[in-house]
Short mmCIF file of C-alpha atoms and ligand atoms in Angstrom, two decimals:
data_model
loop_
_atom_site.label_atom_id
_atom_site.label_comp_id
_atom_site.label_asym_id
_atom_site.label_seq_id
_atom_site.Cartn_x
_atom_site.Cartn_y
_atom_site.Cartn_z
CA MET A 1 84.41 -59.27 -13.90
CA LEU A 2 88.09 -60.02 -13.97
CA PRO A 3 88.96 -63.70 -14.04
CA SER A 4 89.33 -64.82 -10.43
CA GLY A 5 92.84 -66.16 -11.03
CA SER A 6 94.14 -62.70 -11.90
CA LEU A 7 92.48 -60.67 -9.18
CA ALA A 8 95.56 -60.56 -6.99
CA VAL A 9 97.71 -59.33 -9.87
CA VAL A 10 95.34 -56.57 -10.86
CA SER A 11 94.26 -55.40 -7.45
CA GLY A 12 95.79 -52.01 -8.29
CA VAL A 13 93.32 -51.62 -11.15
CA ILE A 14 90.31 -51.63 -8.94
CA GLY A 15 91.46 -48.41 -7.31
CA THR A 16 91.82 -46.62 -10.65
CA ARG A 17 88.58 -47.95 -12.13
CA LYS A 18 86.36 -45.10 -11.05
CA SER A 19 88.59 -42.31 -12.22
CA ASP A 20 89.15 -44.03 -15.56
CA ARG A 21 85.43 -44.35 -16.02
CA GLN A 22 84.89 -40.69 -15.15
CA THR A 23 87.66 -39.69 -17.53
CA ALA A 24 86.14 -41.79 -20.27
CA LEU A 25 82.74 -40.27 -19.72
CA ALA A 26 84.20 -36.78 -19.64
CA ALA A 27 85.89 -37.54 -22.98
CA GLY A 28 82.50 -38.44 -24.45
CA GLY A 29 83.18 -42.17 -24.35
CA LYS A 30 80.37 -44.75 -24.58
CA VAL A 31 81.16 -46.69 -21.44
CA GLU A 32 79.19 -49.79 -20.62
CA GLU A 33 78.04 -50.06 -17.04
CA ARG A 34 80.20 -52.87 -15.70
CA ASP A 35 83.02 -53.30 -13.24
CA ARG A 36 86.02 -53.45 -15.48
CA LEU A 37 86.30 -51.35 -18.61
CA SER A 38 88.79 -53.43 -20.56
CA LEU A 39 91.32 -56.23 -20.53
CA ILE A 40 93.41 -55.86 -23.67
CA LEU A 41 96.07 -58.02 -25.28
CA GLY A 42 98.47 -55.71 -27.17
CA LEU A 43 100.93 -56.60 -29.93
CA GLU A 44 103.88 -54.52 -31.15
CA THR A 45 106.11 -55.50 -34.08
CA SER A 46 106.78 -52.19 -35.87
CA CYS A 47 110.58 -52.32 -35.77
CA ASP A 48 113.05 -54.61 -33.99
CA GLU A 49 111.15 -55.60 -30.86
CA THR A 50 108.53 -58.33 -30.78
CA SER A 51 106.29 -57.55 -27.84
CA ALA A 52 102.98 -58.69 -26.35
CA ALA A 53 101.31 -57.34 -23.22
CA VAL A 54 98.11 -57.61 -21.22
CA VAL A 55 96.83 -54.34 -19.76
CA ALA A 56 93.73 -53.80 -17.64
CA ASP A 57 91.71 -50.59 -17.89
CA GLY A 58 94.51 -48.92 -19.85
CA ARG A 59 96.57 -48.31 -16.73
CA ALA A 60 97.62 -51.58 -15.08
CA ILE A 61 100.24 -53.78 -16.74
CA LEU A 62 99.57 -57.46 -16.08
CA SER A 63 102.40 -58.53 -18.36
CA ASN A 64 104.71 -56.87 -20.90
CA ILE A 65 106.98 -59.32 -22.74
CA ILE A 66 109.62 -57.79 -25.01
CA SER A 67 111.84 -59.88 -27.25
CA SER A 68 114.56 -57.64 -28.65
CA GLN A 69 116.31 -58.41 -31.93
CA ILE A 70 119.12 -55.91 -31.36
CA ASP A 71 121.82 -58.64 -31.32
CA PHE A 72 120.82 -59.78 -34.83
CA HIS A 73 120.94 -56.25 -36.29
CA GLN A 74 124.00 -54.98 -34.44
CA LYS A 75 126.53 -56.46 -36.85
CA PHE A 76 124.88 -54.55 -39.73
CA GLY A 77 124.94 -51.22 -37.83
CA GLY A 78 121.15 -50.80 -38.05
CA VAL A 79 117.86 -52.62 -38.45
CA VAL A 80 117.70 -54.91 -41.50
CA PRO A 81 113.99 -55.01 -42.44
CA GLU A 82 114.03 -58.55 -43.87
CA ILE A 83 115.69 -59.95 -40.74
CA ALA A 84 113.24 -58.02 -38.56
CA SER A 85 110.21 -59.55 -40.33
CA ARG A 86 111.60 -63.08 -40.09
CA LYS A 87 112.41 -62.74 -36.39
CA HIS A 88 108.92 -61.37 -35.69
CA ILE A 89 107.41 -64.43 -37.40
CA GLU A 90 109.49 -66.73 -35.19
CA ASN A 91 108.76 -64.83 -32.00
CA VAL A 92 105.25 -63.47 -32.16
CA ILE A 93 103.31 -66.54 -30.99
CA PRO A 94 105.75 -67.54 -28.19
CA VAL A 95 105.73 -63.93 -26.95
CA VAL A 96 101.90 -63.85 -26.93
CA HIS A 97 101.80 -67.16 -25.00
CA GLN A 98 104.24 -65.81 -22.47
CA ALA A 99 102.30 -62.56 -22.04
CA LEU A 100 99.04 -64.43 -21.40
CA GLU A 101 100.74 -66.87 -19.06
CA GLU A 102 102.42 -64.16 -17.03
CA ALA A 103 99.13 -62.27 -16.76
CA GLY A 104 97.43 -65.47 -15.62
CA ILE A 105 94.69 -65.32 -18.23
CA ARG A 106 93.54 -67.22 -21.30
CA LEU A 107 92.97 -65.64 -24.72
CA GLU A 108 89.21 -66.18 -24.34
CA GLU A 109 89.24 -63.88 -21.31
CA VAL A 110 90.55 -60.73 -23.01
CA ASP A 111 88.04 -58.16 -24.27
CA ALA A 112 90.00 -57.11 -27.33
CA ILE A 113 93.24 -57.50 -29.24
CA ALA A 114 95.22 -54.37 -30.11
CA VAL A 115 98.01 -54.10 -32.63
CA THR A 116 100.39 -51.46 -33.98
CA TYR A 117 99.47 -50.91 -37.64
CA GLY A 118 101.90 -48.04 -38.34
CA PRO A 119 104.17 -46.22 -38.66
CA GLY A 120 107.05 -48.67 -39.02
CA LEU A 121 108.65 -51.21 -41.33
CA VAL A 122 105.95 -52.68 -43.53
CA GLY A 123 107.09 -56.31 -43.32
CA ALA A 124 107.50 -56.08 -39.56
CA LEU A 125 104.10 -54.41 -39.05
CA LEU A 126 102.39 -57.03 -41.21
CA VAL A 127 103.48 -59.84 -38.89
CA GLY A 128 101.77 -58.21 -35.91
CA VAL A 129 98.71 -57.19 -37.90
CA ALA A 130 98.26 -60.69 -39.36
CA ALA A 131 98.74 -62.35 -35.96
CA ALA A 132 96.28 -59.98 -34.25
CA LYS A 133 93.66 -60.46 -36.98
CA ALA A 134 94.03 -64.24 -36.83
CA MET A 135 93.65 -64.29 -33.05
CA ALA A 136 90.72 -61.85 -33.12
CA PHE A 137 88.96 -64.00 -35.73
CA ALA A 138 89.70 -67.32 -34.01
CA ALA A 139 88.74 -66.15 -30.52
CA GLY A 140 85.88 -63.86 -31.64
CA LYS A 141 87.46 -60.73 -30.17
CA LYS A 142 87.29 -57.05 -31.09
CA LEU A 143 90.30 -55.71 -32.97
CA LEU A 144 91.92 -52.34 -32.22
CA ALA A 145 94.37 -50.64 -34.60
CA VAL A 146 96.92 -48.48 -32.79
CA ASN A 147 99.26 -45.76 -34.02
CA HIS A 148 102.74 -46.56 -32.70
CA LEU A 149 103.59 -42.92 -31.90
CA GLU A 150 100.40 -42.45 -29.94
CA GLY A 151 101.41 -45.59 -28.04
CA HIS A 152 104.70 -43.94 -27.08
CA ILE A 153 102.83 -40.93 -25.66
CA PHE A 154 100.35 -43.15 -23.81
CA ALA A 155 103.22 -45.07 -22.13
CA ASN A 156 103.13 -42.14 -19.74
CA PHE A 157 99.63 -43.07 -18.56
CA LEU A 158 101.00 -46.46 -17.50
CA ALA A 159 103.81 -44.87 -15.54
CA HIS A 160 101.87 -41.94 -14.04
CA LYS A 161 98.50 -43.14 -12.81
CA THR A 162 97.07 -39.68 -12.21
CA LEU A 163 98.27 -38.07 -15.44
CA GLU A 164 95.43 -36.75 -17.59
CA PRO A 165 95.23 -34.52 -20.67
CA PRO A 166 95.59 -31.73 -21.67
CA PHE A 167 99.37 -31.50 -22.10
CA ILE A 168 102.12 -31.00 -24.66
CA ALA A 169 104.00 -34.16 -25.67
CA LEU A 170 107.45 -34.32 -27.23
CA VAL A 171 107.80 -37.60 -29.14
CA VAL A 172 111.43 -38.44 -29.81
CA SER A 173 112.06 -41.86 -31.29
CA GLY A 174 114.33 -43.50 -33.83
CA GLY A 175 111.98 -42.56 -36.65
CA HIS A 176 110.09 -39.48 -35.41
CA THR A 177 110.49 -36.16 -33.68
CA SER A 178 107.15 -34.46 -33.09
CA LEU A 179 105.43 -31.97 -30.83
CA VAL A 180 101.84 -32.91 -30.10
CA PHE A 181 99.08 -31.11 -28.24
CA ILE A 182 97.10 -33.82 -26.41
CA GLU A 183 93.82 -32.06 -25.92
CA ASP A 184 92.08 -35.21 -24.75
CA TYR A 185 92.60 -38.98 -24.89
CA ASN A 186 91.16 -39.11 -28.39
CA ARG A 187 92.04 -35.61 -29.62
CA LEU A 188 95.70 -35.46 -30.55
CA ASN A 189 96.91 -32.49 -32.58
CA LEU A 190 100.24 -32.52 -34.33
CA LEU A 191 101.91 -29.12 -33.92
CA GLY A 192 105.13 -29.80 -35.79
CA GLN A 193 107.72 -32.43 -36.57
CA THR A 194 111.15 -32.92 -38.05
CA ARG A 195 111.66 -31.90 -41.66
CA ASP A 196 114.38 -34.49 -42.16
CA ASP A 197 116.15 -36.83 -39.74
CA ALA A 198 114.56 -37.85 -36.46
CA ALA A 199 116.50 -37.15 -33.26
CA GLY A 200 117.17 -40.87 -32.61
CA GLU A 201 118.23 -41.38 -36.21
CA ALA A 202 120.80 -38.57 -35.85
CA PHE A 203 122.15 -40.18 -32.66
CA ASP A 204 122.39 -43.55 -34.42
CA LYS A 205 124.14 -42.15 -37.52
CA ILE A 206 126.73 -40.13 -35.57
CA ALA A 207 127.44 -43.12 -33.33
CA ARG A 208 127.93 -45.32 -36.36
CA VAL A 209 130.49 -42.95 -37.89
CA MET A 210 132.32 -42.90 -34.56
CA GLY A 211 132.48 -46.70 -34.64
CA LEU A 212 129.98 -47.24 -31.81
CA PRO A 213 127.51 -50.16 -31.92
CA TYR A 214 123.79 -49.88 -32.79
CA PRO A 215 121.65 -48.42 -31.29
CA GLY A 216 123.85 -45.36 -30.99
CA GLY A 217 121.73 -43.17 -28.70
CA PRO A 218 122.64 -44.83 -25.40
CA GLN A 219 126.30 -45.04 -26.52
CA ILE A 220 126.52 -41.30 -27.28
CA ASP A 221 124.69 -40.56 -24.03
CA ARG A 222 127.32 -42.57 -22.10
CA LEU A 223 130.31 -41.18 -23.99
CA ALA A 224 129.06 -37.59 -23.58
CA GLN A 225 129.29 -37.91 -19.78
CA ASP A 226 133.09 -37.59 -20.14
CA GLY A 227 133.04 -34.81 -22.75
CA ASN A 228 132.79 -31.02 -22.77
CA PRO A 229 129.51 -29.90 -24.37
CA GLN A 230 131.03 -26.46 -25.14
CA ALA A 231 134.12 -27.89 -26.88
CA ILE A 232 132.72 -27.66 -30.42
CA LYS A 233 130.02 -25.20 -31.56
CA PHE A 234 127.65 -27.26 -33.70
CA PRO A 235 124.67 -25.50 -35.35
CA ARG A 236 121.13 -25.32 -33.89
CA ALA A 237 118.68 -25.61 -36.74
CA LEU A 238 115.35 -23.85 -37.25
CA VAL A 239 115.56 -21.52 -34.30
CA GLY A 240 112.51 -19.32 -34.38
CA ASN A 241 108.82 -19.24 -33.95
CA ASN A 242 107.72 -22.66 -35.20
CA TYR A 243 107.38 -26.19 -33.86
CA GLU A 244 109.53 -27.86 -36.48
CA PHE A 245 112.88 -29.57 -36.13
CA SER A 246 115.74 -30.34 -38.49
CA PHE A 247 118.73 -32.48 -37.63
CA SER A 248 120.32 -33.16 -41.01
CA GLY A 249 122.39 -29.93 -40.93
CA LEU A 250 123.71 -30.79 -37.49
CA LYS A 251 124.46 -34.33 -38.60
CA SER A 252 126.43 -33.04 -41.62
CA ALA A 253 128.33 -30.56 -39.42
CA VAL A 254 129.41 -33.38 -37.09
CA LEU A 255 130.37 -35.64 -40.02
CA ASN A 256 132.38 -32.79 -41.63
CA TYR A 257 134.14 -32.13 -38.34
CA LEU A 258 135.12 -35.81 -37.99
CA ASN A 259 136.18 -36.15 -41.63
CA SER A 260 138.31 -33.02 -41.76
CA ALA A 261 140.01 -33.93 -38.47
CA ARG A 262 140.76 -37.37 -39.91
CA GLN A 263 142.13 -35.89 -43.18
CA GLN A 264 144.39 -33.55 -41.25
CA GLY A 265 145.61 -36.42 -39.12
CA GLN A 266 144.32 -34.79 -35.92
CA THR A 267 143.17 -36.95 -33.04
CA VAL A 268 139.52 -36.40 -32.27
CA ASN A 269 138.19 -36.29 -28.74
CA HIS A 270 135.11 -38.46 -29.27
CA ALA A 271 133.67 -37.63 -25.86
CA ASP A 272 133.74 -33.90 -26.72
CA VAL A 273 132.12 -34.57 -30.10
CA ALA A 274 129.40 -36.67 -28.43
CA ALA A 275 128.76 -34.06 -25.73
CA SER A 276 128.72 -31.13 -28.19
CA PHE A 277 126.41 -32.96 -30.60
CA GLN A 278 124.08 -34.10 -27.81
CA VAL A 279 123.72 -30.61 -26.34
CA ALA A 280 122.86 -29.23 -29.82
CA VAL A 281 120.05 -31.81 -30.21
CA VAL A 282 118.77 -31.28 -26.68
CA ASP A 283 118.84 -27.46 -27.02
CA SER A 284 116.47 -27.48 -29.97
CA LEU A 285 114.19 -30.17 -28.49
CA VAL A 286 113.86 -28.27 -25.22
CA SER A 287 113.41 -24.77 -26.65
CA LYS A 288 110.68 -25.86 -29.10
CA THR A 289 108.89 -27.85 -26.40
CA LEU A 290 108.87 -24.91 -23.99
CA GLN A 291 107.66 -22.64 -26.79
CA ALA A 292 104.67 -24.93 -27.44
CA VAL A 293 103.91 -25.25 -23.71
CA SER A 294 103.85 -21.48 -23.35
CA ASP A 295 101.84 -20.85 -26.55
CA TYR A 296 99.17 -23.36 -25.51
CA GLY A 297 99.14 -22.28 -21.86
CA MET A 298 99.87 -25.81 -20.65
CA LYS A 299 101.14 -26.79 -17.21
CA LYS A 300 102.20 -30.34 -18.08
CA VAL A 301 104.97 -31.61 -20.38
CA VAL A 302 105.22 -35.25 -21.43
CA VAL A 303 108.22 -36.83 -23.16
CA ALA A 304 107.96 -40.10 -25.07
CA GLY A 305 109.93 -42.44 -27.36
CA GLY A 306 113.37 -44.02 -27.19
CA VAL A 307 115.28 -40.74 -26.96
CA ALA A 308 113.22 -39.81 -23.86
CA ALA A 309 115.78 -42.05 -22.10
CA ASN A 310 118.54 -39.52 -22.87
CA SER A 311 120.03 -38.27 -19.62
CA LEU A 312 120.81 -34.72 -20.82
CA LEU A 313 117.31 -34.30 -22.27
CA ARG A 314 115.84 -35.42 -18.97
CA SER A 315 118.03 -33.25 -16.76
CA THR A 316 117.62 -30.15 -18.97
CA LEU A 317 113.85 -30.53 -19.13
CA THR A 318 113.68 -31.21 -15.41
CA LYS A 319 115.48 -27.94 -14.67
CA SER A 320 113.58 -25.86 -17.22
CA CYS A 321 110.20 -27.20 -16.12
CA ALA A 322 111.00 -26.64 -12.43
CA ASN A 323 111.99 -23.03 -13.17
CA ARG A 324 108.68 -22.41 -14.93
CA GLY A 325 106.45 -24.27 -12.45
CA LEU A 326 105.62 -26.98 -15.00
CA SER A 327 105.13 -30.68 -14.25
CA LEU A 328 107.31 -33.01 -16.31
CA PHE A 329 106.42 -36.63 -17.08
CA TYR A 330 108.43 -39.30 -18.84
CA PRO A 331 108.22 -43.07 -18.78
CA PRO A 332 110.74 -45.32 -17.03
CA GLN A 333 113.44 -46.74 -19.30
CA GLU A 334 111.58 -49.98 -20.10
CA LEU A 335 108.48 -48.09 -21.26
CA CYS A 336 110.46 -45.51 -23.31
CA THR A 337 111.52 -47.99 -25.97
CA ASP A 338 109.13 -50.13 -28.01
CA ASN A 339 106.77 -52.30 -25.99
CA ALA A 340 103.24 -53.67 -26.32
CA ALA A 341 101.94 -52.35 -22.99
CA MET A 342 101.89 -48.82 -24.40
CA ILE A 343 99.91 -50.14 -27.40
CA ALA A 344 97.33 -51.83 -25.16
CA CYS A 345 97.11 -48.66 -23.05
CA ARG A 346 96.41 -46.47 -26.08
CA ALA A 347 93.94 -49.10 -27.34
CA HIS A 348 91.92 -48.87 -24.12
CA TYR A 349 90.91 -45.30 -24.92
CA GLN A 350 89.84 -46.40 -28.41
CA TYR A 351 87.98 -49.36 -26.89
CA ILE A 352 85.86 -47.23 -24.57
CA THR A 353 84.74 -45.04 -27.47
CA GLY A 354 84.03 -48.03 -29.74
CA ASN A 355 86.79 -47.17 -32.22
CA PHE A 356 87.37 -50.71 -33.55
CA ALA A 357 89.10 -52.03 -36.65
CA ASP A 358 87.90 -54.95 -38.74
CA LEU A 359 89.59 -57.87 -40.45
CA ARG A 360 90.44 -55.74 -43.51
CA LEU A 361 93.05 -53.93 -41.37
CA ASN A 362 96.34 -53.44 -43.21
CA ALA A 363 99.73 -52.11 -42.16
CA VAL A 364 100.30 -48.40 -42.90
CA PRO A 365 104.09 -47.85 -42.80
CA SER A 366 103.90 -44.05 -43.03
CA LEU A 367 100.87 -43.56 -40.79
CA ALA A 368 100.62 -39.94 -39.60
CA LEU A 369 100.29 -39.15 -35.94
CA THR A 370 97.35 -36.87 -35.90
CA TYR A 371 93.61 -36.69 -36.33
CA GLU A 372 93.44 -32.94 -36.67
CA ASN A 373 96.28 -30.74 -37.75
CA ILE A 374 95.66 -27.45 -36.05
CA GLY A 375 99.31 -26.43 -36.37
CA GLN A 376 99.05 -25.55 -40.07
O1 KG4 B 1 111.14 -45.39 -29.73
P1 KG4 B 1 112.22 -46.32 -30.12
O2 KG4 B 1 112.46 -47.53 -29.26
O3 KG4 B 1 112.01 -46.87 -31.56
C1 KG4 B 1 111.33 -46.19 -32.56
O4 KG4 B 1 110.08 -46.22 -32.55
O5 KG4 B 1 112.04 -45.57 -33.38
O6 KG4 B 1 113.53 -45.45 -30.21
C2 KG4 B 1 114.77 -45.96 -30.55
C3 KG4 B 1 115.74 -44.78 -30.64
C4 KG4 B 1 117.08 -45.17 -31.22
O7 KG4 B 1 117.41 -44.24 -32.23
C5 KG4 B 1 118.03 -45.05 -30.04
O8 KG4 B 1 119.36 -44.72 -30.40
C6 KG4 B 1 117.37 -43.95 -29.24
O9 KG4 B 1 115.99 -44.24 -29.33
N1 KG4 B 1 117.80 -43.92 -27.83
C7 KG4 B 1 118.50 -42.91 -27.29
C8 KG4 B 1 118.78 -43.27 -25.95
N2 KG4 B 1 118.22 -44.50 -25.72
C9 KG4 B 1 117.61 -44.88 -26.89
N3 KG4 B 1 118.91 -41.75 -27.83
C10 KG4 B 1 119.62 -40.92 -27.02
N4 KG4 B 1 119.93 -41.20 -25.74
C11 KG4 B 1 119.53 -42.35 -25.17
N5 KG4 B 1 119.84 -42.61 -23.89
ZN1 ZN B 2 109.01 -46.64 -31.13
#
């Protein structure tokens, strides 16, 4: 049973318990016969956010504490790995304490401890992995190793209580751009990904050249509101019948445009550049996503990762999905960017199938997203 002190907080969980159990059973999960399926403490330290969360039954957030390091990295124009690791070391235990306190539970009361073990910055990942292993050992808890990108996709299950697989997911973060066929909670198939830069990375690099602060995505998004997306014709890469992306050509085209304007002493309309660049990124993201949805006969589209917060991506997908009778899901802003609740959510579906890690767990900085690669 849930600890009595937290019953009020998690009353919403009780309503979802049955359907979660049925889903788990349908997915072939080994579910023990008891009231609550899981109460998981999640940890996320893969990049520049130190986060800890407590999630019940994979769907109800009891707490989700996020300590962002953005201020420390901003003056360098990007994340400095060494600073990230040091800040995680300072923050990880206070953030865990706060997450447990806000959830109204003690460490002994959680069923398992979940941690992001990749992909990400190795030094940053290691802080979370070491902390999770130490806590699991000290408190005698099960350990769950979570793929960060899967966490981003699963953030949607926290936001949309009735969402269930199958669906196509577009993962657009600072480090990754991938199309994934989520056949079931534990069957994720990578269809295609970027061959070079990730979408978020392209946003960040262009913003940097335009003198905007890190992270550049939200800045470009804001600036583009005042620009004309048709002003400059930037290239759309890899049009055609595949699920792959490429943003380095587009990035070079924008950089060339800015440099040659500067050399010729012309004033550049930054809002037009931002709008024209943004629409080029969004065009390729949306067309490839719709292609995958149609090829796999899906009715649901899920967007995940930091760039899922982009307003043009959201409005374009909203229109396109409505025209085709598709349902579109994306997380609210606070669950789009890195957070531990999404890690604990993903971990729940590993927990119910007994997919545990042990104390030999190590960080895997280039961890791939998929279990099966049916796209190749
Ligand atoms: O998923 P995330 O928090 O971190 C990674 O796992 O990489 O994504 C961060 C990325 C950054 O590149 C940031 O510029 C981008 O998401 N981003 C955006 C927006 N908000 C965040 N990109 C475009 N438009 C936005 N509104
Ligand atoms: Zn992320």
